[in-house]
Coordinates of C-alpha atoms in Angstrom, one line a residue:
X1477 CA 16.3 13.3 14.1
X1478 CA 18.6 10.0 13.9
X1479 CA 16.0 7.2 14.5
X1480 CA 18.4 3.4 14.9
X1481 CA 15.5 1.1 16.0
X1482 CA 13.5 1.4 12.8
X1483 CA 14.7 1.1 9.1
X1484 CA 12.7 0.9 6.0
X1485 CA 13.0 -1.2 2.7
X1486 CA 11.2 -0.3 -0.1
X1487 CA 10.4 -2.7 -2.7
X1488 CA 9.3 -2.0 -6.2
X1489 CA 8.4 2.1 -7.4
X1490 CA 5.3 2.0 -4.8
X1491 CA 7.5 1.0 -2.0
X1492 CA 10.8 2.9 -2.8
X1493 CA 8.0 6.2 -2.5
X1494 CA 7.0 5.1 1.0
X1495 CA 10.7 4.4 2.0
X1496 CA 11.6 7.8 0.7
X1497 CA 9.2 10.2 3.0
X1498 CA 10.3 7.8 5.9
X1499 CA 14.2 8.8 5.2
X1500 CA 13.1 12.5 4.9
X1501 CA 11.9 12.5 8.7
X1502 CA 15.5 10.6 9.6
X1503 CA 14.6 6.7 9.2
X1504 CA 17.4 4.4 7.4
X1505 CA 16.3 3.5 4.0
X1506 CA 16.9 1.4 1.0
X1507 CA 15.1 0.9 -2.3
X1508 CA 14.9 -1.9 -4.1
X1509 CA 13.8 -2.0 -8.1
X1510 CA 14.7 -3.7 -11.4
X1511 CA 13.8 0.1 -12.7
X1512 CA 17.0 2.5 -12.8
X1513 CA 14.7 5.2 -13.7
X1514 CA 12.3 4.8 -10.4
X1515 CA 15.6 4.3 -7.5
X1516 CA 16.9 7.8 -9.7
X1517 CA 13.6 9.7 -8.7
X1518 CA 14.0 8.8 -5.5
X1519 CA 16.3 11.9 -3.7
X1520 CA 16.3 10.5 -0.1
X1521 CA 16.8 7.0 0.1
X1522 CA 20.1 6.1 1.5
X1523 CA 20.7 2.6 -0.5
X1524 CA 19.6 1.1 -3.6
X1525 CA 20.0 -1.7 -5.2
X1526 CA 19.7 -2.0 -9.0
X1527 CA 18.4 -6.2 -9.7
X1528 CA 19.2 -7.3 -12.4
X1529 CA 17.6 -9.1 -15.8
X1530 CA 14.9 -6.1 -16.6
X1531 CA 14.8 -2.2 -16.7
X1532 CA 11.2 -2.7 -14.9
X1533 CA 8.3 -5.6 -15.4
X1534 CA 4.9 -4.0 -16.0
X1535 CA 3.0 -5.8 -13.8
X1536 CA 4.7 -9.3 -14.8
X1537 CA 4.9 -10.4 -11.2
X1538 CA 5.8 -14.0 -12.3
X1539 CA 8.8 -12.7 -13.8
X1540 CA 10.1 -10.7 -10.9
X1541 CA 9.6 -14.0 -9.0
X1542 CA 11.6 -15.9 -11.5
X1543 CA 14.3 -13.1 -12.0
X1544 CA 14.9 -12.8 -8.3
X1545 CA 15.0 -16.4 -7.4
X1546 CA 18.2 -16.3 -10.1
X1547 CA 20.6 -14.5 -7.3
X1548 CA 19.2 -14.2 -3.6
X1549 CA 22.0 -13.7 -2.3
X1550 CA 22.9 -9.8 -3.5
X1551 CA 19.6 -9.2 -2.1
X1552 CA 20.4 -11.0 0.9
X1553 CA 23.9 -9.2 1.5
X1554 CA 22.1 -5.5 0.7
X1555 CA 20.2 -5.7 3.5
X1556 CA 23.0 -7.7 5.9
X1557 CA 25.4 -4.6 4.6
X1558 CA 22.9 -2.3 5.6
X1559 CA 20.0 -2.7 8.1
X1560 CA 21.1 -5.5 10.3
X1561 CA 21.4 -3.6 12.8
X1562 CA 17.7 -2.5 13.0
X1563 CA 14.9 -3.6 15.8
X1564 CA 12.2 -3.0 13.3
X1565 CA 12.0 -3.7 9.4
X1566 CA 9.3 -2.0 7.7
X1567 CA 9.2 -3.6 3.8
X1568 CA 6.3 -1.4 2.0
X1569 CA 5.7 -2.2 -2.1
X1570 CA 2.3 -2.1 -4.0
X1571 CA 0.9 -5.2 -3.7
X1572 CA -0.5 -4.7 -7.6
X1573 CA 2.5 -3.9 -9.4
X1574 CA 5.0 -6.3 -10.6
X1575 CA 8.6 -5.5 -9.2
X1576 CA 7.5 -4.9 -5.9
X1577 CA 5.2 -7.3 -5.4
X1578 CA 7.4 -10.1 -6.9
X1579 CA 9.7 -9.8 -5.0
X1580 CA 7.6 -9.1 -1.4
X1581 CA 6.8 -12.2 -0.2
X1582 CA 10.1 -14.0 -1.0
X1583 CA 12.0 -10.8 0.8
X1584 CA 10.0 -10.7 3.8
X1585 CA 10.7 -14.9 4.0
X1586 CA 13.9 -14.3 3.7
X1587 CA 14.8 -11.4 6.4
X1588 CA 12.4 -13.0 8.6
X1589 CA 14.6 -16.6 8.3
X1590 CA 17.6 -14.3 8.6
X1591 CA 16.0 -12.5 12.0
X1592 CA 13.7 -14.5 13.4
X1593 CA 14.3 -11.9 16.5
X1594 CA 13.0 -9.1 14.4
X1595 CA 9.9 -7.3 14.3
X1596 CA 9.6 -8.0 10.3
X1597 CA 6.3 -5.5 8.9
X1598 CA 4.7 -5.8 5.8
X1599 CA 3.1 -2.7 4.1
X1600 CA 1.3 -4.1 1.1
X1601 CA -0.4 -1.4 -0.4
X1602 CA -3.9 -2.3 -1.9
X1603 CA -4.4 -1.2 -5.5
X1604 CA -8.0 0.8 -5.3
X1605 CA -10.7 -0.7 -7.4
X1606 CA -10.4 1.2 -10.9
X1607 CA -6.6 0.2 -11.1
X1608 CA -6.5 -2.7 -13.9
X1609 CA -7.2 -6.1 -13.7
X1610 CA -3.7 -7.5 -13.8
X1611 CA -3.1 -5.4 -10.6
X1612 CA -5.5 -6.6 -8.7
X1613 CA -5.3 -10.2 -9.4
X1614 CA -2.0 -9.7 -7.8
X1615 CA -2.9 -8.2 -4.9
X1616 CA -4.9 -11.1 -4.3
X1617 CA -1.8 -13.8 -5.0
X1618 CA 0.2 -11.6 -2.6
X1619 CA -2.3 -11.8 0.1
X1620 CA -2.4 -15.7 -0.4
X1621 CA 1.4 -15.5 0.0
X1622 CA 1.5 -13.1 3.2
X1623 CA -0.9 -15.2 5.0
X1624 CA 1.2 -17.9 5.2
X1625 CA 4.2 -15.8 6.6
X1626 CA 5.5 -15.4 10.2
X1627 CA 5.3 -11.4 10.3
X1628 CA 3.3 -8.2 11.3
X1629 CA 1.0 -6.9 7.9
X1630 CA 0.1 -3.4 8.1
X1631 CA -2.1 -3.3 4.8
X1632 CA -2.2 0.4 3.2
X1633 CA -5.5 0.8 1.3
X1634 CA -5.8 3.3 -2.0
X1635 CA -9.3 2.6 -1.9
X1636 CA -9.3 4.4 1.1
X1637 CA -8.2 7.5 0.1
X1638 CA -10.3 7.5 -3.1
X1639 CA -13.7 7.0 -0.6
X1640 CA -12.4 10.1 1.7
X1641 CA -11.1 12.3 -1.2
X1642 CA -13.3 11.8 -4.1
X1643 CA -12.3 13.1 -7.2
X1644 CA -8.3 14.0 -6.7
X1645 CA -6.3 12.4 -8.9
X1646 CA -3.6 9.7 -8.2
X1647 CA -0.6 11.4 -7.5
X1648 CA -2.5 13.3 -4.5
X1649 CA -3.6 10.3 -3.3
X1650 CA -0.3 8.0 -3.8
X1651 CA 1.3 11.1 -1.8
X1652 CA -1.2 11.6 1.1
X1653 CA -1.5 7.8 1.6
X1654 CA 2.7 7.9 1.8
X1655 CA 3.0 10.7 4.2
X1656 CA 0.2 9.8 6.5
X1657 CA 1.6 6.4 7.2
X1658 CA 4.9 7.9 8.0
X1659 CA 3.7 10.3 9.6
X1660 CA 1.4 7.9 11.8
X1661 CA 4.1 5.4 12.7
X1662 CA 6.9 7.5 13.4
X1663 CA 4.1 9.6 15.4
X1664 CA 4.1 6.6 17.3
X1665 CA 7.8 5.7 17.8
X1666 CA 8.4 9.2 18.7
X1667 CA 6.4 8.7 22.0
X1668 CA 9.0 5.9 23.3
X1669 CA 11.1 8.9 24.1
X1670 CA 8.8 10.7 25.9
X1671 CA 8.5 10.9 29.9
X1672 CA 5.8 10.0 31.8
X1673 CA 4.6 9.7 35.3
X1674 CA 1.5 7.9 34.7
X1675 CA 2.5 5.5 32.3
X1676 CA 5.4 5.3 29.7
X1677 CA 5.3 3.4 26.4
X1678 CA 9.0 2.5 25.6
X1679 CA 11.1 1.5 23.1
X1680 CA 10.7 -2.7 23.8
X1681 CA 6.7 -2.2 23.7
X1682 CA 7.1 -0.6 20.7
X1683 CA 9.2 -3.8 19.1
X1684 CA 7.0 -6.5 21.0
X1685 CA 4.1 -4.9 19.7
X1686 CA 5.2 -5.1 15.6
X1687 CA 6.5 -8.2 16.5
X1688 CA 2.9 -9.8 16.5
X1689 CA 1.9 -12.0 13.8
X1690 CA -1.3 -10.9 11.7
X1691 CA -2.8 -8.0 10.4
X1692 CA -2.4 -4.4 12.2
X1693 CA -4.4 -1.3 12.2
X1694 CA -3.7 2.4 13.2
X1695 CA -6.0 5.0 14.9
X1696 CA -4.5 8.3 15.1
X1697 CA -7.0 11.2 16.6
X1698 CA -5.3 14.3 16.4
X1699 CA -7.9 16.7 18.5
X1700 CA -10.7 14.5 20.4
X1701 CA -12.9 17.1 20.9
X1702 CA -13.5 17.9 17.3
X1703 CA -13.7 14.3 16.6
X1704 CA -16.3 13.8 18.9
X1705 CA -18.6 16.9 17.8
X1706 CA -18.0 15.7 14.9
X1707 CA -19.5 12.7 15.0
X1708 CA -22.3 13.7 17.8
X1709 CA -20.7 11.7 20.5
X1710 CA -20.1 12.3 24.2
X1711 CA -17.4 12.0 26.0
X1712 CA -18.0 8.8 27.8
X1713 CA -17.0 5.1 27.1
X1714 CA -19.1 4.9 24.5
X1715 CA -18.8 7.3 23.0
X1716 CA -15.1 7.6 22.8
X1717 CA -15.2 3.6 21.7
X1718 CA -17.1 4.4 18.9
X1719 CA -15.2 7.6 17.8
X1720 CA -12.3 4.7 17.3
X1721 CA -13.7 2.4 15.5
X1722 CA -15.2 5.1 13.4
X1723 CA -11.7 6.6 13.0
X1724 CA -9.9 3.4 12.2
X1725 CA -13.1 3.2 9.1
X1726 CA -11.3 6.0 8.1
X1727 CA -7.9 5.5 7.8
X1728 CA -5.6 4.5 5.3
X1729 CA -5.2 0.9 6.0
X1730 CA -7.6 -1.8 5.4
X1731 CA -10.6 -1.9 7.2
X1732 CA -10.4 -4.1 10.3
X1733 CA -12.3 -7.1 11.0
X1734 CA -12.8 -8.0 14.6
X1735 CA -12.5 -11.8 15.0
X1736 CA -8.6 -11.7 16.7
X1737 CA -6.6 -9.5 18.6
X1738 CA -3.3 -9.7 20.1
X1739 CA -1.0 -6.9 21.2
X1740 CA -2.2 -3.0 21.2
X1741 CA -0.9 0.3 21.9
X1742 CA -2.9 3.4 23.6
X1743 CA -1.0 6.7 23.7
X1744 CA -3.1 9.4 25.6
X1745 CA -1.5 12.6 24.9
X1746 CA -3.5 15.6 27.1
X1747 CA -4.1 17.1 30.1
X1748 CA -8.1 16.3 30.7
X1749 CA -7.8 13.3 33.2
X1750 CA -11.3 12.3 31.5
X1751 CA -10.0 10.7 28.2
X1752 CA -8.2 8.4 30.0
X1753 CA -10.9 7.2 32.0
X1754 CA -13.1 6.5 29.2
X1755 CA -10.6 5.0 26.9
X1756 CA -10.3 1.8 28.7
X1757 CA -10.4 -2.0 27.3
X1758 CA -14.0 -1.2 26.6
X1759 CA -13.2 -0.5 23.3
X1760 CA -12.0 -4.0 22.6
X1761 CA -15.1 -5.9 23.7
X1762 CA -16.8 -6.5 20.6
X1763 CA -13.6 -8.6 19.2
X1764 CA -13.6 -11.8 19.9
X1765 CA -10.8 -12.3 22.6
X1766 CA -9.2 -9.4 24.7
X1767 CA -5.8 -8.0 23.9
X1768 CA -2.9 -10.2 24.8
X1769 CA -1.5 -7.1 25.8
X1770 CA -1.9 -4.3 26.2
X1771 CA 0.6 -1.2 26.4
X1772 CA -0.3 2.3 27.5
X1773 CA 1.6 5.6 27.5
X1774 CA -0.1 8.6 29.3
X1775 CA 1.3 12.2 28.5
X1776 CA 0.4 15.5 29.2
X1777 CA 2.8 17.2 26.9
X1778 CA 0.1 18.0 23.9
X1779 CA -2.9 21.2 24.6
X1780 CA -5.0 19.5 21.1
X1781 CA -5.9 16.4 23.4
X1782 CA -4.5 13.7 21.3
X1783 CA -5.0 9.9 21.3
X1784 CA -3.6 7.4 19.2
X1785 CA -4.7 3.3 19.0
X1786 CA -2.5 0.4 17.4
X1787 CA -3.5 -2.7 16.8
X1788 CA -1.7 -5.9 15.7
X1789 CA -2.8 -9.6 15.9
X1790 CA -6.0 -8.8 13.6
X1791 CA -7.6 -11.3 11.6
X1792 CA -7.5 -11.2 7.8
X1793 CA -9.3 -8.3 6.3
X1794 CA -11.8 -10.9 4.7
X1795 CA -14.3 -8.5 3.8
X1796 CA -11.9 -5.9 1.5
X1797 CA -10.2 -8.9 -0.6
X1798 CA -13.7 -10.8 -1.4
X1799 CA -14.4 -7.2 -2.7
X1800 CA -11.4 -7.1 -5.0
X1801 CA -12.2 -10.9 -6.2
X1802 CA -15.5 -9.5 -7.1
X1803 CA -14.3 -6.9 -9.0
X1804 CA -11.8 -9.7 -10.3
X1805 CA -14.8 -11.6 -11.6
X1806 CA -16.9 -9.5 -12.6
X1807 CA -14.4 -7.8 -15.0
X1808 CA -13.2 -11.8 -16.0
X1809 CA -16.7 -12.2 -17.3
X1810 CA -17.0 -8.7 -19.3
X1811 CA -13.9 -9.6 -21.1
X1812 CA -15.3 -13.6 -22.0
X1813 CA -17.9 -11.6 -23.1
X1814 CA -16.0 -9.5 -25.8
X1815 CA -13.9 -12.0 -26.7
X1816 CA -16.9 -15.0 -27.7
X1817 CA -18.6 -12.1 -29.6
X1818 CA -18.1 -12.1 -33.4
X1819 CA -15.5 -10.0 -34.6
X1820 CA -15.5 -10.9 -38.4
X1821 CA -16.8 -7.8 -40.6
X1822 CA -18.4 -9.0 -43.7
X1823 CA -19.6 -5.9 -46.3
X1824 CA -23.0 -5.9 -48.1
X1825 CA -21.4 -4.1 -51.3
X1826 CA -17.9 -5.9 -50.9
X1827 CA -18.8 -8.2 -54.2
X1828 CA -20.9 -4.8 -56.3
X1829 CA -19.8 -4.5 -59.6
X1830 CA -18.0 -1.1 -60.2
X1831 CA -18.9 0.9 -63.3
X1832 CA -16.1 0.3 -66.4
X1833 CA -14.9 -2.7 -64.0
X1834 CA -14.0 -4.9 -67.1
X1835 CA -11.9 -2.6 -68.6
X1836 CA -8.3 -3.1 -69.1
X1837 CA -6.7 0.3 -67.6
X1838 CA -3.7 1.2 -69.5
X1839 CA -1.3 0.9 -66.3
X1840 CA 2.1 1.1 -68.3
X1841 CA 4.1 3.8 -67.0
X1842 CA 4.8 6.5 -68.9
X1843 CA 7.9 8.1 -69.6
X1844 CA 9.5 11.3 -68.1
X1845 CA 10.2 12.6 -71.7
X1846 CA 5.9 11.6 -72.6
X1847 CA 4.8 13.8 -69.5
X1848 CA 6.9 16.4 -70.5
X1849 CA 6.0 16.5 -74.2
X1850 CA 2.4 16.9 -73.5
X1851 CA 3.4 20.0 -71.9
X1852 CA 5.7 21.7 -74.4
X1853 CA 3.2 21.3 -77.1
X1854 CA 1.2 23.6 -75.9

């Protein structure tokens, strides 16, 4: 599959991971790292580009921002060299570390000023709530910094993952979070060359729709029916709008808050006539305006009945990052805590006189030839 509308530019050892599973399933890539050893693990990628001034940060995100600031413009001619050429810009990194999201905010500034004509996406990835306090104080200065920025945020949520799959460990869910939002996306570019009678969604709704400022928000809903049993709904307008907002709970992205909407996407993919007539705009009433658009593409090429939702033009996902600052304060406060308690050790017995203390012990050394004589007397 040679995909030319979509490339993807992966910042930082979190982002280089995401770029890397999109150039697997034929998307142009590049990684971008102060880290030679993290662009070397990564087998797919088609370009990388090795900053300078560090071999990796460790979560110093002020220092990335200082080190890249130093030379723009080989940053700035990577990706003219390389992806100028590309409708859509996907620029995923973790949003906790330090290479990636150093450098996030100023990149995504940057390409946007160079293609204003762009869809520009941010994929921040959310650090779940164990990870250590340093990473999640920078998520929150990165979401400070995206918010004031003229692009599409698709924010990928750890903490996600961890609530669905309790108990796997991190590289599980670092690798299902990565494949299911290639997966998803490319799920629904793939669909812009698909023919329909009833309704196509192509290649320009795809673009206008990622070129909406604000937060976005996938629903993908592989087998309705399942979904629907298992969740005890019906199939009816109800029930199928609450199957989607109980699916986009679910996903890997940030949970949604409801207060805007712009653009959206519905992709119908079956041959019962009945999930198209109860997915409707019903399932956007309870935001608080209806979809600027709205772009629909009706198949009947898939027998598992399969329905996918995209939303873009969402409101800041408020109620996740006041989570993360309470986390942030609460563990501020644990650590004032240790630090104002006394940490002087003072022993009861540290002035007791020891028996024979007074003496003078004999500490002359003694010779090799004395040692040995004591010995050959006998």
């Amino acid at each position: 599959m040679n995909i030319n509308d979509i490339c993807v530019v992966g910042l930082g050892q979190a982002g280089g991971n995401i770029a890397n599973e999109f150039s697997k399933r034929g998307v142009l890539s590049g990684a971008v790292n102060f880290s030679q050893a993290d662009l070397s693990s990564l087998d797919s990628v088609h370009y990388k580009l090795k900053l300078l001034g560090s071999e990796g940060l460790g979560h110093q995100r002020s220092a990335a921002i200082d080190l890249i600031s130093n030379y723009p413009e080989i940053l700035i001619n990577f990706i003219k060299s390389h992806f100028e050429s590309s409708e859509v810009i996907l620029i995923p990194f973790g949003a906790g570390g330090g290479s990636g999201s150093g450098i996030s905010t100023v990149t995504i500034d940057l390409i946007s000023n160079m293609y204003p004509d762009k869809a520009i996406v941010a994929l921040p990835i959310i650090p779940h709530n164990e990870e250590s306090l340093t990473a999640l104080i920078n998520n929150q200065q990165v979401f400070e910094e995206l918010t004031e920025l003229d692009c599409c945020i698709l924010p990928i949520d750890n903490q996600q993952i961890m609530l669905k799959y309790s108990g796997i460990g991190k590289s599980k869910i670092y690798n299902l979070t990565n494949n299911t939002v290639a997966d998803q996306f490319l799920s629904l570019y793939n669909y812009t060359d698909k023919i329909s009678c009833s309704g196509s969604f192509d290649k320009r709704d795809f673009i206008n729709l990622f070129k909406q400022k604000g937060f976005c928000s996938i629903a993908e809903i592989v087998d309705i029916d399942y979904w629907l049993n298992q969740e005890r709904l019906n199939m009816n307008t109800k029930g199928v709008k609450l199957l989607v907002k109980e699916v986009l709970k679910q996903s890997v992205y940030a949970p949604i808050e409801e207060e805007s909407l712009g653009r959206v996407a519905i992709i119908i993919d079956s041959e019962d006539d009945d999930i198209a007539d109860n997915l409707n705009n019903s399932i956007f009433e309870d935001f608080a305006n209806p979809p600027l658009d709205v772009f629909e593409g009706i198949y009947n090429h898939e027998q598992s009945r399969f329905v996918m939702v995209a939303l873009t033009g969402l409101s800041l996902p408020k109620h996740r990052l006041n989570q993360i600052d309470k986390i942030i304060k609460k563990r501020q406060e644990e650590i004032e805590n240790v630090s104002s308690s006394k940490t002087v050790f003072k022993s009861q017995y540290a002035n007791l006189s020891l028996p024979n203390q007074n003496k003078q012990k004999d500490t002359k050394a003694k010779s090799t030839s004395d040692i040995l004589s004591k010995y050959l007397k006998r």
